[in-house]
CSV table of C-alpha atoms and ligand atoms in Angstrom, one decimal:
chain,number,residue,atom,x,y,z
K,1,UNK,CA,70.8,86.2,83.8
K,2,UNK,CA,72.7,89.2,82.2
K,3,UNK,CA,76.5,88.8,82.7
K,4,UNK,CA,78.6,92.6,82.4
K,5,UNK,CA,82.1,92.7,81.9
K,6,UNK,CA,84.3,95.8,82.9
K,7,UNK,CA,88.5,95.4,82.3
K,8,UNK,CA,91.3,95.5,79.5
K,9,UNK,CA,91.0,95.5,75.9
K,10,UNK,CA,94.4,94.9,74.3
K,11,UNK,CA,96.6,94.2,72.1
K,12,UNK,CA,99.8,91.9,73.2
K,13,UNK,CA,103.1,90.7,72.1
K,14,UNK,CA,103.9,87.3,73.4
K,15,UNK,CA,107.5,85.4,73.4
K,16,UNK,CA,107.1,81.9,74.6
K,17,UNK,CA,111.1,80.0,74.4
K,18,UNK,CA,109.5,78.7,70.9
K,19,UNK,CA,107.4,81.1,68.9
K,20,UNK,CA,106.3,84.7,69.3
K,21,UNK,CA,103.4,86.9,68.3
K,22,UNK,CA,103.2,90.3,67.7
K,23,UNK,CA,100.4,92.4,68.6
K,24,UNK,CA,97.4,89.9,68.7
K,25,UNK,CA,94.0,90.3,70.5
K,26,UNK,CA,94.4,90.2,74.6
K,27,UNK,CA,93.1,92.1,77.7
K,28,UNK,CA,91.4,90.8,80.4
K,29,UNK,CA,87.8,91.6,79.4
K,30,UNK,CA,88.2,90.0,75.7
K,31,UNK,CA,89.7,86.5,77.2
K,32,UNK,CA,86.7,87.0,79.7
K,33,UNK,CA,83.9,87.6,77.5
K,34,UNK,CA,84.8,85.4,74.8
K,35,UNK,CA,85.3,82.4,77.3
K,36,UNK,CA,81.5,83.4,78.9
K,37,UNK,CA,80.0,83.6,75.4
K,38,UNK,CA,80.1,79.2,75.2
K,39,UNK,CA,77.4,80.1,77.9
K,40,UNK,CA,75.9,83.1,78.0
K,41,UNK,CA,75.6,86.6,76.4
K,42,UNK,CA,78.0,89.0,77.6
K,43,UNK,CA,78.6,92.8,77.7
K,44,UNK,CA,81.5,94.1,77.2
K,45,UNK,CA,82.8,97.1,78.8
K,46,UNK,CA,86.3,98.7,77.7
K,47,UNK,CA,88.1,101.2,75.6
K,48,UNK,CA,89.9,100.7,72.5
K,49,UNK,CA,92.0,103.5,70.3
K,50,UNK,CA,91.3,104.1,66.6
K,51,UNK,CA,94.0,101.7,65.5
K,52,UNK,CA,92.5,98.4,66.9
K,53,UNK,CA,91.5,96.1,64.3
K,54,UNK,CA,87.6,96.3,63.1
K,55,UNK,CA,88.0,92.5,62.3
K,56,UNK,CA,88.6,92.2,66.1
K,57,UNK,CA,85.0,93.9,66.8
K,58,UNK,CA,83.4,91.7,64.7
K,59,UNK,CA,84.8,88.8,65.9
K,60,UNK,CA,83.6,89.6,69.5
K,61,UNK,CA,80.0,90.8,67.9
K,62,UNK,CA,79.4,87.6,65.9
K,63,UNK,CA,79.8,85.7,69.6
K,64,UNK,CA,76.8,87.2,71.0
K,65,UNK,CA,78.9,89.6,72.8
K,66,UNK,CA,77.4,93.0,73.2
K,67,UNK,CA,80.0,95.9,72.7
K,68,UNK,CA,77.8,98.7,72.9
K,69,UNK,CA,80.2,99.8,76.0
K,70,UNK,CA,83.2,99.6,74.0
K,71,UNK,CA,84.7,103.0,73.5
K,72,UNK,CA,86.7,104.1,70.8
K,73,UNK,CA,89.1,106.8,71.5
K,74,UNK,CA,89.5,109.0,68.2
K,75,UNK,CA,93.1,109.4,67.7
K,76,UNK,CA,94.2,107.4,70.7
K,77,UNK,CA,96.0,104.2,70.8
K,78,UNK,CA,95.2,100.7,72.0
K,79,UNK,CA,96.4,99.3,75.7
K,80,UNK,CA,99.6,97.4,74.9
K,81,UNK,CA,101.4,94.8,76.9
K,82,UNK,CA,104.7,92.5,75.5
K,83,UNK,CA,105.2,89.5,78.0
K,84,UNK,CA,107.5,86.5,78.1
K,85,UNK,CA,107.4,83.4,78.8
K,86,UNK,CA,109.9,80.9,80.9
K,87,UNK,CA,110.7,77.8,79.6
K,88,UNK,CA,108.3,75.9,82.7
K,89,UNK,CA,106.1,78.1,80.4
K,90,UNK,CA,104.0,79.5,83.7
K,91,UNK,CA,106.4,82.5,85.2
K,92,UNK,CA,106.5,85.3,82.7
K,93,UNK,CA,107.5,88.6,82.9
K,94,UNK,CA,106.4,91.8,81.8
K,95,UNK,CA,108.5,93.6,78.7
K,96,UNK,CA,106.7,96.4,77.5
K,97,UNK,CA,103.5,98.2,79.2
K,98,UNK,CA,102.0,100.7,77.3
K,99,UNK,CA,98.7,102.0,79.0
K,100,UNK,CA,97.8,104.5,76.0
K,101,UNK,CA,93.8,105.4,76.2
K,102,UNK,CA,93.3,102.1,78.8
K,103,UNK,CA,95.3,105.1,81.4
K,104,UNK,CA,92.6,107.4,81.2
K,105,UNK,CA,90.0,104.4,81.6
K,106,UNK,CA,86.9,105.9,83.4
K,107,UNK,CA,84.4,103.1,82.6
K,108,UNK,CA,80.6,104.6,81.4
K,109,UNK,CA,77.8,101.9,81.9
K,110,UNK,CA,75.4,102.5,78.7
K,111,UNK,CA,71.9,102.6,80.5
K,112,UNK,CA,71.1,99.4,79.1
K,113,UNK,CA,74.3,97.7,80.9
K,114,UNK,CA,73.7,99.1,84.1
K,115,UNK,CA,70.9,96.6,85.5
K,116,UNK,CA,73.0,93.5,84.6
K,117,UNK,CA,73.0,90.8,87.1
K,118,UNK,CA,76.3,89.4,87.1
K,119,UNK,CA,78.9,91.7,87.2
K,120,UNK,CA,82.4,90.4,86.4
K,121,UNK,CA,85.6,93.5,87.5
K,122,UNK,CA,88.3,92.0,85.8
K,123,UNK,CA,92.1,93.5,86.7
K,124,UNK,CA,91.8,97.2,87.3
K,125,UNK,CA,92.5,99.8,89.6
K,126,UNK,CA,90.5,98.9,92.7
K,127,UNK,CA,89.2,102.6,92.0
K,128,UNK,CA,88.1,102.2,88.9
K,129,UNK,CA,86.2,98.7,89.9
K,130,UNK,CA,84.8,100.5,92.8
K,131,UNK,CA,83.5,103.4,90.0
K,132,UNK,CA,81.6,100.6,88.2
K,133,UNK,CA,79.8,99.1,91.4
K,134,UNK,CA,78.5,102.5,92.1
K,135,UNK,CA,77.3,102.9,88.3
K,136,UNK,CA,75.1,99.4,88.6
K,137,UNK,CA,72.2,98.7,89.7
K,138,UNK,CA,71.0,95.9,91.8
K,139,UNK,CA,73.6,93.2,90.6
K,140,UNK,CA,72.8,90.1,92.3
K,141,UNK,CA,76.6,88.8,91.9
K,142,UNK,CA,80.1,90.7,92.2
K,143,UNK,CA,83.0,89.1,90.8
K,144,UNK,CA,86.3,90.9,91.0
K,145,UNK,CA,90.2,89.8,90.0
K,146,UNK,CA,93.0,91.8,91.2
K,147,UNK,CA,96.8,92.0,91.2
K,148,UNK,CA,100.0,92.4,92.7
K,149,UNK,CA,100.2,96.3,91.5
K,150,UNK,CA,97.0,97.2,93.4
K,151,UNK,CA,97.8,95.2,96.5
K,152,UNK,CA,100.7,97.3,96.8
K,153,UNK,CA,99.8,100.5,95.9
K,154,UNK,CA,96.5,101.2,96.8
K,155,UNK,CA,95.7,98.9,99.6
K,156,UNK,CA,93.1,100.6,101.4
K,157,UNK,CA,90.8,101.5,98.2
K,158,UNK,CA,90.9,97.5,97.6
K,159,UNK,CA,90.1,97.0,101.0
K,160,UNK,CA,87.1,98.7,100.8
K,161,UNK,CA,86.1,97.0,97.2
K,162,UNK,CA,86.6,93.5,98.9
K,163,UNK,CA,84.0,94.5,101.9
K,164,UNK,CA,81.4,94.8,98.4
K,165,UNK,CA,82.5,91.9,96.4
K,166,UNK,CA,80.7,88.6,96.3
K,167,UNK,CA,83.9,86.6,94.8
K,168,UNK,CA,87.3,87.4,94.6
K,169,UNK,CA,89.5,85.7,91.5
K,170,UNK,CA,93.4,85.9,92.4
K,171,UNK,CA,96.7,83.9,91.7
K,172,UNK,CA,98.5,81.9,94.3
K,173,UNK,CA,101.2,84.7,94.3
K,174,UNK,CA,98.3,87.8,94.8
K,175,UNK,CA,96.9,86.1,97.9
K,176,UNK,CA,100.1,85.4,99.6
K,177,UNK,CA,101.1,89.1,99.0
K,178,UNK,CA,97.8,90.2,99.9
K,179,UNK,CA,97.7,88.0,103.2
K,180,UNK,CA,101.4,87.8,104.3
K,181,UNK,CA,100.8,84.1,104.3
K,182,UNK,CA,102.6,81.4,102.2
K,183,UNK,CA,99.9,78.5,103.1
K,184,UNK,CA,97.1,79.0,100.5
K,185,UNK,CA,94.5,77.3,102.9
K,186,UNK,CA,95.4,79.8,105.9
K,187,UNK,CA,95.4,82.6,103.1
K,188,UNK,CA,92.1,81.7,101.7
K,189,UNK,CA,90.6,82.3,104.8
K,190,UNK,CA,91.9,85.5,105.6
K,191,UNK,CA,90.9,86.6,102.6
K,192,UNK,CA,86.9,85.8,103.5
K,193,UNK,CA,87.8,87.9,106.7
K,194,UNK,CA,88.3,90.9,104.2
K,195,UNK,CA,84.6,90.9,103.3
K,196,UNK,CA,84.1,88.5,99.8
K,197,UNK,CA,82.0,85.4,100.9
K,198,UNK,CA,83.6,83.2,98.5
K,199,UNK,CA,87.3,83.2,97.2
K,200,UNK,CA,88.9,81.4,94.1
K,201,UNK,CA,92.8,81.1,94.1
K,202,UNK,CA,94.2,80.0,90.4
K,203,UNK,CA,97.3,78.3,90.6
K,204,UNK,CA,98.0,78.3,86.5
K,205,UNK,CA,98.8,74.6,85.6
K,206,UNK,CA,97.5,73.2,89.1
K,207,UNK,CA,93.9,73.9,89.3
K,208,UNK,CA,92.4,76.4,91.3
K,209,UNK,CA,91.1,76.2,95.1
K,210,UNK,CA,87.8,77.7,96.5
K,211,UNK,CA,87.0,78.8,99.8
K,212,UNK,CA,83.4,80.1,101.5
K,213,UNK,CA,82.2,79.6,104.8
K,214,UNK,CA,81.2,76.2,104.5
K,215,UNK,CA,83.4,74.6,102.0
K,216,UNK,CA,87.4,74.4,100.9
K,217,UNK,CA,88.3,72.2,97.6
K,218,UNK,CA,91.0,72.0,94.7
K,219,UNK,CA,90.1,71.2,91.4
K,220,UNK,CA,93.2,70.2,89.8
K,221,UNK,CA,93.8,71.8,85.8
K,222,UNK,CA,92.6,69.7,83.4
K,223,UNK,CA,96.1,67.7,81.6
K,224,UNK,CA,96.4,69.7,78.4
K,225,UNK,CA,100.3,68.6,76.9
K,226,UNK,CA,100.0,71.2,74.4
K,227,UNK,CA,101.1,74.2,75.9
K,228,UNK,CA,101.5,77.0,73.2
K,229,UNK,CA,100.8,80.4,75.0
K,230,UNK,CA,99.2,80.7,78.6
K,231,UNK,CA,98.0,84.4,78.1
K,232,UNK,CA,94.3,85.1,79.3
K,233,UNK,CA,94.5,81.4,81.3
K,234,UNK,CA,92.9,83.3,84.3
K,235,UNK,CA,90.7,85.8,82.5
K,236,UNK,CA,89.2,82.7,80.6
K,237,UNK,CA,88.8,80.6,84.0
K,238,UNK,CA,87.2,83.4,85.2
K,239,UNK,CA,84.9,84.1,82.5
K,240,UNK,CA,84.0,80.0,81.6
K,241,UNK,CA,83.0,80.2,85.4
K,242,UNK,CA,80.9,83.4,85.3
K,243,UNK,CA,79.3,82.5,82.3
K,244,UNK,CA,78.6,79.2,83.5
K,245,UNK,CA,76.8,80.7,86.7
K,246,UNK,CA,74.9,83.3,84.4
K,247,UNK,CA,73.5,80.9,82.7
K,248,UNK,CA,72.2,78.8,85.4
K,249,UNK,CA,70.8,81.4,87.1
K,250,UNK,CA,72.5,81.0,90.5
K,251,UNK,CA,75.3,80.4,92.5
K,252,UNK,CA,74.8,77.5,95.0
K,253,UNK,CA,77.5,75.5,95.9
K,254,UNK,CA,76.9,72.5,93.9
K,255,UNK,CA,76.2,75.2,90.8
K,256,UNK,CA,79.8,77.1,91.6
K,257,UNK,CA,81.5,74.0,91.5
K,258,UNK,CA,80.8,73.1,88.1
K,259,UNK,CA,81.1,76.8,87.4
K,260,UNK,CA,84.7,76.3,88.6
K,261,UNK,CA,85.3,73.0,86.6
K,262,UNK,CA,84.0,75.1,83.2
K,263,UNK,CA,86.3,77.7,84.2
K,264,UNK,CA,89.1,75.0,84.2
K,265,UNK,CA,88.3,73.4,81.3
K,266,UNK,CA,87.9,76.7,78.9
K,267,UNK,CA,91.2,77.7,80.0
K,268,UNK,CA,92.9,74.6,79.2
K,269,UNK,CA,91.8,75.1,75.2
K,270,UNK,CA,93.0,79.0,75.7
K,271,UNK,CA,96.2,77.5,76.3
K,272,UNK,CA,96.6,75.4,73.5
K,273,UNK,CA,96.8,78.0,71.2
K,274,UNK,CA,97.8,82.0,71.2
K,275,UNK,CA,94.8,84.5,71.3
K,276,UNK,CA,91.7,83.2,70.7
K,277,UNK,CA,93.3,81.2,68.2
K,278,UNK,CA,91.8,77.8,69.9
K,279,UNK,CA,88.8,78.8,71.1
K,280,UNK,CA,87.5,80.0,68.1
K,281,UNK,CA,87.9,76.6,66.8
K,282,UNK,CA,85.8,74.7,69.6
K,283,UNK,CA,82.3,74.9,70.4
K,284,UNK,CA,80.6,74.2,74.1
K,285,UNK,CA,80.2,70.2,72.8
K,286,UNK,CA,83.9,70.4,72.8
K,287,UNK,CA,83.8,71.9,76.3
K,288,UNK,CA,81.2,69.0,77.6
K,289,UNK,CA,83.1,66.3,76.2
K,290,UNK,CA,86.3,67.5,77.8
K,291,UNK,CA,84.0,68.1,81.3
K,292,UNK,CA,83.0,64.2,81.0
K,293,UNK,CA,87.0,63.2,80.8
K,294,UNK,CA,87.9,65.5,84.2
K,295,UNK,CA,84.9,63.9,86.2
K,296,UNK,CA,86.5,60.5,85.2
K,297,UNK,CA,89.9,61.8,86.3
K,298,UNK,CA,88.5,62.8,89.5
K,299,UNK,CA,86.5,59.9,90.5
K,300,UNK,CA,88.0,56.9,92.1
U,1,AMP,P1,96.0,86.6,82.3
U,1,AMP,O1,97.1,85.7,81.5
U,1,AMP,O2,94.7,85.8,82.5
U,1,AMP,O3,96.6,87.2,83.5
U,1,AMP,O4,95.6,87.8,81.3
U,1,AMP,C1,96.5,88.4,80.4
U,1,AMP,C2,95.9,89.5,79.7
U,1,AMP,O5,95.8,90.6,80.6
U,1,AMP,C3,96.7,90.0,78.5
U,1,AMP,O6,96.0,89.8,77.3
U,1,AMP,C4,97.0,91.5,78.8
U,1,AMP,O7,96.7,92.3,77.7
U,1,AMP,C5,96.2,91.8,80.0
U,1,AMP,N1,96.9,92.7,80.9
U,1,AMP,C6,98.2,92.6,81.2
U,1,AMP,N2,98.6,93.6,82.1
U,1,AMP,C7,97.4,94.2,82.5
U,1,AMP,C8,97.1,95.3,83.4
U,1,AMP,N3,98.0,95.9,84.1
U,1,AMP,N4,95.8,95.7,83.4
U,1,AMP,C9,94.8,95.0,82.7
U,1,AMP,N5,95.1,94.1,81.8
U,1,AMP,C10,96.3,93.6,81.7
């Protein structure tokens, strides 16, 4: 099954309390894609300015990701985001945002992307998300993140994306905002009232819990001790998971619930590095061996 990607394409400064980076490969849609590509092709929508690395193209391109929808804005400048880290290395705060070209962001499908079957709509303006729906044809699954910003600011246009979503990906934080409820259980129930049938709520170093109609579970993170930079955790949960699915072919339950335990277990190697610094150093074997240590874990 195709998989389509629509979000951010950056590049990030990252403080952590013992190193920092400055501006490396992020966005939403690159920690997505490259997670989905141990799976699955991807493609790649985004928009990039003219001073974002070539070596970083080709890095994506040699992963079997398709970047045919990446646009390169002549003279404009790359999407730019500094964040830092706490020393419980899980609440961070934004430094520096500096939109550039990613402001003006007005996704184009290329024909060929526009009958894909999975379609992932990683942070973005509920607008913009809704922009890309209308572009696509016939998707058979709608995945979409979102974030406090939106939640806030333009409540009704997300309101009327989650009544055409399949899946929503949040934090713990988003769906409490989003619900006005502190118990995650009670939220993530409210949340399938709003129109997605199924709902995934990432709680950074404890798991992620899923909700549809029929079923409520936790999968717990997989115990990684090296910490080194948690950037793109959720994007890469998101994108082992959708990946995972696209590959498969569907999304039954048993099939989402090893999409959600892939998910888990790609983000715990993003973690253990900055970038894509880790997980261009592991291969889907890595990933499998890893997935046979968490069902231990879990059975008793
Ligand atoms: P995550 O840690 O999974 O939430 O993803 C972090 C990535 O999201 C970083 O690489 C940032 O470049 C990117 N990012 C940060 N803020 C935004 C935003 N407002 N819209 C889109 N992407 C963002």
């Amino acid at each position: 099954m195709s998989l389509l990607v629509v979000g951010s394409v950056a590049l990030d400064s990252i403080e952590t309390p013992t190193h920092s980076r400055e501006r490396i490969l992020g966005g939403s849609a690159t920690y997505f894609a490259y997670s989905a590509s141990f799976f699955t092709p991807v493609r790649l929508v985004g928009v990039v300015g003219e001073d974002f690395p070539d070596e970083h193209v080709v890095l994506l391109r040699g992963r079997n990701i398709d970047t045919a929808g990446l646009h390169v804005v002549k003279g404009g400048k790359t999407f730019f985001w500094k964040g830092k880290y706490q020393p419980n290395m899980n609440d961070r705060e934004t430094l520096e945002v500096e939109l550039n070209v990613f402001g003006d962001f007005r996704p184009q499908l290329p024909e060929s992307f526009r009958q894909s079957d999975f379609l992932f709509l990683a942070n973005g303006s509920p607008v913009t998300q809704m922009s890309v729906l209308e572009q696509a044809i016939d998707p058979q699954l709608i995945v979409a993140d979102t974030m406090d910003l939106w939640i806030r600011e333009q409540h009704s246009e997300l309101m009327a994306l989650l009544k055409r979503v399949d899946g929503l990906v949040m934090n713990d934080s988003e769906a409490r905002l989003l619900t006005n409820d502190e118990n995650l259980v009670a939220a993530g129930h409210k949340i399938l009232k709003l129109g997605p049938r199924f709902v995934v709520i990432k709680k950074g170093e404890h798991g992620a819990m899923f909700f549809s109609a029929h079923e409520t579970y936790v999968l717990p993170a997989y115990p990684t001790q090296r910490v080194v930079d948690p950037t793109g955790a959720g994007d890469s949960f998101a994108g082992g998971m959708m990946g995972y699915l696209a590959s498969q072919g569907n999304f039954e339950p048993k099939t989402l619930k090893e999409a959600m335990a892939y998910g888990i277990l790609v983000a715990s190697y993003t973690v253990e590095d900055f970038s894509l610094d880790r997980l261009q150093n592991i291969g889907r074997a890595d990933l499998d061996s890893r997935l046979v240590q968490f069902r231990k874990m879990l059975s008793f």
